[in-house]
Amino acid sequence: MLWAAMIGRAAQFWFVRRPLGDVRLLSLALACCALGCADDAYVPIVAAETWPEADALFRSDPRWLGGDGALSIALGGDRVLWLFGDSFVAKGAISDRSDSELVRNSIAIQTGLDPLSASLKYYVPTDSDGSPGAFFANQGDEWHWPGHGVRLGSGPLIVFLAALRATSEGLGFAEAGYRVVKIDDPEVDPLAWKLTWFDGPKLAADPGATLGTAVLRDGGYVYAAASGRGSLHTGYIARLAEAELAAGQLDPEWWGGGARGWRTAKQLSGEPPTEVMNDIGSECSLHFEPRVASYLHVASRGFGSTTIAVRASHGVTGTWSPPEDVFTPPESRGAAPFVYAAKAHPELTTGNNDELVVTYATNSFEFSDLFTQEGQNELYWPRFVRLTLAR
C-alpha cells in the first residue's frame, strides 16, 4: 500500500504540471494505481487555463459594476442562481462605481449552462429611499454575505448566509453566526420570492463556525461544509435530512468521526465535531464529481497572492488528500495582489466534457483602487478558469 501510494502521489505531481498531450500517456498507469489504492484519492486535474471570453457574462448589465463571492446553485433545467457578496450597483444611468451603491449582497439568474452563450439577469431590490439594496436584508446591526445553498429537487431553494457585524478591530467585521433562508417557489421572479428565515444553531465548542460555505445533495441528505472561527478555518461537515430541511427543521448532525458518527450539537455535549480538513477556507466549493468518481474541494490557498487548490476524497467526510495547487491566477503575480474566493461550478459547461468550471475574485487592499479607470475594468470582477480532469 505504501509503495502504491508513493507512485500515486508522484503521478499526481507530474499530472498537474505537464501539458495535456503528455498526460494521456500516463492515464492508464494512473488508473491502475488508483484501483490499487482505493483509500488514496488523488487530485484529478491535468491542466488549467483562464477563460477570459466567459468573464463577459458578469458584465452584461450596465448597472451591476462588480462584486465578489460568486457562488452558484443549480435551479433545474438550464437555470442557475448566482450569489455575490459586496456588490457595486449603479444608482442610475451612469455606469461608474463613483455613482453606485455598495450593497452587502446581490443575486442573478443565469439562463443557459455555457457562460459563452448564456444570459444573466441581476435582481436588485430598492430600499425605502429609492437606492439599490441588498437582496438578503440586514437583521438589526448584522448584514449577510452569501454562503452556498441547494434546491431540493423541484421543491424549495435553501440558501445559507453568513451573518456579520461591524467591529473596530482587525478587518472591521466579525462573524455573528449564520442564517438559513428557505424559498418555497424559486420559479417565480426573484423580487417576488417569499423568504423564510431561520437562525442557525451554534456549536458550543466553536460558536463562530459558519455552516454552509459549501453545500451538496447526496442520498437524501444535504451535506454542508462549515468553516471554524479564526484564521485557520478548521473544516467540519454537517448533514440535514432533505425532508426535514424542506419542512423548515434546522437541527444539523455534525460528523463526529468513526467512533461517534453523526451527532447533533446537543449530542456533542460541548465537544467539537471531527476536523475533516485543517483549512477548509472561508470560501470554497464541495461537490461529487462523477467524471472522476471522487468528491472535490476547491478553494483559494494563501492570502493576497493565492493559488487555486484542489483536494479529493472518496467520501464526503474524508479522508481528504492534501491540497494541490493546480493554477496560479495571473493577478497573484501583481505588485500587491488580493485574490481569493476560488470555487467550482459543476453545473456549468464549457462544451468540453473533460473540463470543470471554476471562478475566483480579484480585489485590492486599497479601496480607492476600485474606482480608478483601470480598477473599474480589471478589479472586483469574478474571473473564470477551466480545469481539465484526468479520466
XYZ file of N, CA and C in Angstrom, residues 8 10-32 42-48 292 326 354 387-391:
117
model
N 1.302 6.900 -6.668
C 0.139 7.751 -6.934
C 0.441 9.211 -6.711
N 3.428 10.645 -6.811
C 4.379 11.098 -7.826
C 3.660 11.361 -9.139
N 2.737 10.473 -9.512
C 1.984 10.680 -10.745
C 1.128 11.924 -10.651
N 0.545 12.173 -9.464
C -0.279 13.375 -9.272
C 0.562 14.626 -9.500
N 1.777 14.659 -8.925
C 2.659 15.805 -9.094
C 2.968 16.024 -10.567
N 3.225 14.937 -11.291
C 3.565 15.025 -12.708
C 2.372 15.518 -13.520
N 1.177 14.993 -13.186
C -0.022 15.345 -13.940
C -0.327 16.834 -13.895
N -0.248 17.413 -12.717
C -0.675 18.795 -12.553
C 0.228 19.747 -13.312
N 1.446 19.310 -13.600
C 2.422 20.233 -14.147
C 2.832 19.943 -15.589
N 2.233 18.904 -16.229
C 2.606 18.557 -17.588
C 1.521 18.965 -18.567
N 1.868 19.218 -19.836
C 0.860 19.554 -20.839
C -0.138 18.424 -21.004
N -1.335 18.772 -21.476
C -2.409 17.798 -21.587
C -2.030 16.649 -22.502
N -1.329 16.920 -23.609
C -0.969 15.853 -24.530
C -0.105 14.799 -23.875
N 0.850 15.199 -23.040
C 1.715 14.251 -22.347
C 0.953 13.451 -21.307
N -0.071 14.091 -20.725
C -0.819 13.438 -19.656
C -1.459 12.150 -20.140
N -1.977 12.133 -21.370
C -2.669 10.957 -21.864
C -1.777 9.716 -21.832
N -0.465 9.908 -21.925
C 0.447 8.778 -21.945
C 0.456 8.034 -20.618
N 0.126 8.737 -19.530
C 0.154 8.091 -18.218
C -1.224 7.804 -17.653
N -2.278 8.103 -18.395
C -3.622 7.977 -17.832
C -3.929 6.543 -17.435
N -3.527 5.570 -18.272
C -3.806 4.182 -17.941
C -3.048 3.748 -16.694
N -1.786 4.168 -16.588
C -0.984 3.793 -15.421
C -1.584 4.351 -14.147
N -2.049 5.600 -14.225
C -2.640 6.200 -13.034
C -3.938 5.507 -12.666
N -4.740 5.173 -13.665
C -5.998 4.484 -13.391
C -5.725 3.168 -12.676
N -4.700 2.431 -13.125
C -4.357 1.164 -12.471
C -3.904 1.408 -11.034
N -6.660 10.919 -5.377
C -5.681 11.832 -5.937
C -6.404 13.000 -6.593
N -5.745 14.115 -6.723
C -6.331 15.293 -7.345
C -6.305 15.103 -8.857
N -7.470 15.033 -9.510
C -7.530 14.613 -10.912
C -7.483 15.775 -11.908
N -6.634 16.759 -11.667
C -6.548 17.919 -12.548
C -5.257 17.835 -13.348
N -5.368 17.910 -14.665
C -4.186 17.766 -15.509
C -3.807 19.057 -16.233
N -4.703 20.022 -16.266
C -4.398 21.292 -16.931
C -5.355 22.356 -16.417
N -4.961 23.605 -16.539
C -5.795 24.719 -16.105
C -5.456 25.938 -16.937
N -14.864 11.623 -12.341
C -13.667 11.006 -11.749
C -14.011 10.196 -10.504
N -3.262 23.850 -8.400
C -3.452 23.491 -9.804
C -3.421 24.699 -10.731
N -14.462 17.123 -20.543
C -13.383 16.868 -19.587
C -13.066 18.090 -18.723
N -10.612 23.961 -15.635
C -9.733 22.888 -15.187
C -10.025 21.637 -15.996
N -8.999 20.969 -16.477
C -9.180 19.726 -17.232
C -8.985 18.536 -16.308
N -9.975 17.638 -16.333
C -9.977 16.461 -15.464
C -9.258 15.292 -16.125
N -8.564 14.502 -15.320
C -7.935 13.274 -15.799
C -8.949 12.155 -15.735
N -9.211 11.509 -16.859
C -10.179 10.409 -16.882
C -9.645 9.247 -17.692
